[in-house]
């Protein structure tokens, strides 16, 4: 067979393979989003375990999607293993920062403050000022039992959107608890519950419109 013809065939086959892989990635991601939106996180894990899916996605992206599902399943052991593997991967600066922030918050939630502190040291080199400020405050409140940010966060509540307001109230609740003021801590939790209940009808209305 003519070498030029062989070359053309090889290039054509490579092109077809790339197109097929890209189509499969889009189909898998669409199915993953649908399962995730339905709350079928175990289905997400099964989907991502398929051999073709593991081949189609870059390792970082595949692990990140698995991490999202395992965290929603509240599987701390599986989440920790995924984070440890991801921290050992070669990544872009942007990917590394996203992972560091996610892992830092995970270890704070797990009360593994030694691991959180390790990541905080790296975040001091890589995070944006606003991101670092939030991480520093979070570490101080939960790991060091600080209540030094109460006045600051009370002021930040004014003008905050619903998601930020809920986060601030949660951090305020923790600080009041650190201070030994159970009444104020519970008041903050009640305000979070009120925010959730107020947002529920609006979300239901949006779903009906769709």
GROMACS .gro file of C-alpha atoms in nm:
model
  210
    1UNK     CA    1   0.000   0.000   0.000
    2UNK     CA    2   0.117   0.349  -0.080
    3UNK     CA    3   0.277   0.518   0.223
    4UNK     CA    4   0.096   0.843   0.151
    5UNK     CA    5  -0.237   0.661   0.150
    6UNK     CA    6  -0.148   0.492   0.479
    7UNK     CA    7  -0.070   0.833   0.626
    8UNK     CA    8  -0.404   0.972   0.512
    9UNK     CA    9  -0.590   0.674   0.663
   10UNK     CA   10  -0.407   0.707   0.996
   11UNK     CA   11  -0.484   1.080   1.016
   12UNK     CA   12  -0.849   1.016   0.929
   13UNK     CA   13  -0.879   0.744   1.196
   14UNK     CA   14  -0.720   0.970   1.456
   15UNK     CA   15  -0.965   1.245   1.367
   16UNK     CA   16  -1.261   1.009   1.396
   17UNK     CA   17  -1.135   0.884   1.732
   18UNK     CA   18  -1.100   1.238   1.866
   19UNK     CA   19  -1.449   1.331   1.750
   20UNK     CA   20  -1.595   1.015   1.904
   21UNK     CA   21  -1.417   1.078   2.234
   22UNK     CA   22  -1.537   1.437   2.246
   23UNK     CA   23  -1.897   1.334   2.177
   24UNK     CA   24  -1.878   1.069   2.449
   25UNK     CA   25  -1.740   1.323   2.698
   26UNK     CA   26  -2.029   1.561   2.631
   27UNK     CA   27  -2.288   1.283   2.661
   28UNK     CA   28  -2.136   1.154   2.984
   29UNK     CA   29  -2.112   1.501   3.136
   30UNK     CA   30  -2.475   1.574   3.044
   31UNK     CA   31  -2.583   1.248   3.209
   32UNK     CA   32  -2.367   1.326   3.515
   33UNK     CA   33  -2.529   1.669   3.550
   34UNK     CA   34  -2.876   1.514   3.520
   35UNK     CA   35  -2.803   1.249   3.783
   36UNK     CA   36  -2.643   1.507   4.010
   37UNK     CA   37  -2.940   1.739   3.973
   38UNK     CA   38  -3.174   1.453   4.063
   39UNK     CA   39  -2.971   1.378   4.376
   40UNK     CA   40  -2.860   1.037   4.245
   41UNK     CA   41  -2.502   1.067   4.366
   42UNK     CA   42  -2.447   0.691   4.372
   43UNK     CA   43  -2.549   0.689   4.007
   44UNK     CA   44  -2.286   0.955   3.942
   45UNK     CA   45  -2.018   0.738   4.104
   46UNK     CA   46  -2.122   0.434   3.898
   47UNK     CA   47  -2.121   0.638   3.578
   48UNK     CA   48  -1.771   0.770   3.641
   49UNK     CA   49  -1.642   0.418   3.716
   50UNK     CA   50  -1.713   0.295   3.363
   51UNK     CA   51  -1.393   0.209   3.170
   52UNK     CA   52  -1.482   0.426   2.869
   53UNK     CA   53  -1.553   0.724   3.096
   54UNK     CA   54  -1.222   0.681   3.281
   55UNK     CA   55  -1.047   0.680   2.944
   56UNK     CA   56  -1.232   0.983   2.806
   57UNK     CA   57  -1.171   1.241   3.080
   58UNK     CA   58  -0.845   1.386   3.211
   59UNK     CA   59  -0.766   1.240   3.554
   60UNK     CA   60  -0.814   1.570   3.739
   61UNK     CA   61  -1.158   1.632   3.587
   62UNK     CA   62  -1.272   1.276   3.652
   63UNK     CA   63  -1.159   1.287   4.014
   64UNK     CA   64  -1.317   1.627   4.070
   65UNK     CA   65  -1.655   1.500   3.952
   66UNK     CA   66  -1.618   1.193   4.173
   67UNK     CA   67  -1.527   1.417   4.466
   68UNK     CA   68  -1.845   1.621   4.422
   69UNK     CA   69  -2.056   1.305   4.431
   70UNK     CA   70  -1.875   1.147   4.727
   71UNK     CA   71  -1.901   1.468   4.929
   72UNK     CA   72  -2.275   1.478   4.866
   73UNK     CA   73  -2.292   1.116   4.982
   74UNK     CA   74  -2.109   1.229   5.299
   75UNK     CA   75  -1.847   0.960   5.237
   76UNK     CA   76  -1.555   1.120   5.420
   77UNK     CA   77  -1.312   0.831   5.365
   78UNK     CA   78  -1.369   0.819   4.989
   79UNK     CA   79  -1.352   1.198   4.967
   80UNK     CA   80  -1.023   1.204   5.158
   81UNK     CA   81  -0.868   0.942   4.928
   82UNK     CA   82  -0.972   1.139   4.619
   83UNK     CA   83  -0.834   1.464   4.762
   84UNK     CA   84  -0.503   1.298   4.850
   85UNK     CA   85  -0.471   1.162   4.495
   86UNK     CA   86  -0.562   1.495   4.340
   87UNK     CA   87  -0.310   1.682   4.555
   88UNK     CA   88  -0.041   1.458   4.404
   89UNK     CA   89  -0.136   1.535   4.043
   90UNK     CA   90   0.037   1.784   3.818
   91UNK     CA   91  -0.215   2.060   3.755
   92UNK     CA   92  -0.247   2.412   3.623
   93UNK     CA   93  -0.227   2.698   3.874
   94UNK     CA   94  -0.602   2.751   3.841
   95UNK     CA   95  -0.682   2.383   3.902
   96UNK     CA   96  -0.446   2.372   4.201
   97UNK     CA   97  -0.612   2.673   4.361
   98UNK     CA   98  -0.964   2.533   4.314
   99UNK     CA   99  -0.851   2.204   4.469
  100UNK     CA  100  -0.674   2.373   4.761
  101UNK     CA  101  -0.985   2.573   4.851
  102UNK     CA  102  -1.208   2.268   4.826
  103UNK     CA  103  -0.971   2.049   5.027
  104UNK     CA  104  -0.916   2.317   5.291
  105UNK     CA  105  -1.290   2.345   5.357
  106UNK     CA  106  -1.324   1.966   5.363
  107UNK     CA  107  -1.057   1.927   5.630
  108UNK     CA  108  -1.212   2.209   5.834
  109UNK     CA  109  -1.547   2.027   5.822
  110UNK     CA  110  -1.375   1.703   5.925
  111UNK     CA  111  -1.201   1.888   6.211
  112UNK     CA  112  -0.865   1.776   6.070
  113UNK     CA  113  -0.705   2.107   6.148
  114UNK     CA  114  -0.347   1.991   6.097
  115UNK     CA  115  -0.421   1.909   5.730
  116UNK     CA  116  -0.617   2.232   5.693
  117UNK     CA  117  -0.320   2.427   5.829
  118UNK     CA  118  -0.086   2.261   5.576
  119UNK     CA  119  -0.309   2.370   5.291
  120UNK     CA  120  -0.348   2.717   5.440
  121UNK     CA  121   0.028   2.765   5.413
  122UNK     CA  122   0.011   2.695   5.040
  123UNK     CA  123  -0.300   2.910   5.001
  124UNK     CA  124  -0.103   3.203   5.142
  125UNK     CA  125   0.114   3.176   4.831
  126UNK     CA  126  -0.156   3.107   4.572
  127UNK     CA  127  -0.494   3.247   4.679
  128UNK     CA  128  -0.640   3.585   4.593
  129UNK     CA  129  -0.657   3.829   4.888
  130UNK     CA  130  -1.034   3.786   4.934
  131UNK     CA  131  -1.005   3.406   4.920
  132UNK     CA  132  -0.718   3.403   5.167
  133UNK     CA  133  -0.905   3.635   5.402
  134UNK     CA  134  -1.200   3.396   5.412
  135UNK     CA  135  -0.975   3.094   5.472
  136UNK     CA  136  -0.781   3.271   5.748
  137UNK     CA  137  -1.103   3.367   5.924
  138UNK     CA  138  -1.248   3.018   5.887
  139UNK     CA  139  -0.935   2.856   6.029
  140UNK     CA  140  -0.924   3.099   6.321
  141UNK     CA  141  -1.291   3.041   6.407
  142UNK     CA  142  -1.293   2.661   6.391
  143UNK     CA  143  -0.936   2.555   6.463
  144UNK     CA  144  -0.841   2.828   6.710
  145UNK     CA  145  -1.192   2.884   6.853
  146UNK     CA  146  -1.176   3.257   6.782
  147UNK     CA  147  -1.466   3.500   6.821
  148UNK     CA  148  -1.273   3.803   6.698
  149UNK     CA  149  -1.474   3.853   6.377
  150UNK     CA  150  -1.823   3.894   6.521
  151UNK     CA  151  -1.857   4.270   6.475
  152UNK     CA  152  -1.699   4.258   6.130
  153UNK     CA  153  -1.931   3.983   6.010
  154UNK     CA  154  -2.239   4.145   6.160
  155UNK     CA  155  -2.160   4.450   5.945
  156UNK     CA  156  -2.105   4.230   5.637
  157UNK     CA  157  -2.458   4.088   5.670
  158UNK     CA  158  -2.600   4.416   5.542
  159UNK     CA  159  -2.625   4.394   5.166
  160UNK     CA  160  -2.508   4.031   5.147
  161UNK     CA  161  -2.692   3.797   4.911
  162UNK     CA  162  -2.874   3.493   5.047
  163UNK     CA  163  -2.585   3.247   5.006
  164UNK     CA  164  -2.327   3.482   5.160
  165UNK     CA  165  -2.567   3.574   5.439
  166UNK     CA  166  -2.616   3.207   5.528
  167UNK     CA  167  -2.240   3.152   5.532
  168UNK     CA  168  -2.183   3.457   5.752
  169UNK     CA  169  -2.455   3.350   5.994
  170UNK     CA  170  -2.301   3.004   6.021
  171UNK     CA  171  -1.962   3.155   6.102
  172UNK     CA  172  -2.126   3.391   6.351
  173UNK     CA  173  -2.303   3.099   6.517
  174UNK     CA  174  -1.969   2.920   6.559
  175UNK     CA  175  -1.811   3.231   6.708
  176UNK     CA  176  -2.092   3.286   6.957
  177UNK     CA  177  -2.057   2.921   7.055
  178UNK     CA  178  -1.681   2.977   7.099
  179UNK     CA  179  -1.766   3.268   7.325
  180UNK     CA  180  -2.010   3.055   7.527
  181UNK     CA  181  -2.320   3.246   7.413
  182UNK     CA  182  -2.550   2.957   7.320
  183UNK     CA  183  -2.853   3.183   7.284
  184UNK     CA  184  -2.696   3.403   7.016
  185UNK     CA  185  -2.548   3.098   6.844
  186UNK     CA  186  -2.893   2.939   6.813
  187UNK     CA  187  -3.044   3.268   6.693
  188UNK     CA  188  -2.799   3.267   6.402
  189UNK     CA  189  -2.894   2.908   6.315
  190UNK     CA  190  -3.264   3.005   6.328
  191UNK     CA  191  -3.195   3.290   6.087
  192UNK     CA  192  -3.028   3.046   5.847
  193UNK     CA  193  -3.335   2.822   5.863
  194UNK     CA  194  -3.556   3.122   5.788
  195UNK     CA  195  -3.342   3.205   5.484
  196UNK     CA  196  -3.374   2.849   5.355
  197UNK     CA  197  -3.751   2.847   5.403
  198UNK     CA  198  -3.784   3.185   5.229
  199UNK     CA  199  -3.578   3.065   4.934
  200UNK     CA  200  -3.768   2.736   4.892
  201UNK     CA  201  -4.091   2.882   4.739
  202UNK     CA  202  -3.890   3.091   4.493
  203UNK     CA  203  -3.689   2.788   4.386
  204UNK     CA  204  -4.006   2.580   4.346
  205UNK     CA  205  -4.153   2.852   4.126
  206UNK     CA  206  -3.845   2.853   3.904
  207UNK     CA  207  -3.867   2.474   3.866
  208UNK     CA  208  -4.234   2.496   3.763
  209UNK     CA  209  -4.151   2.755   3.495
  210UNK     CA  210  -3.894   2.517   3.346
   0.00000   0.00000   0.00000
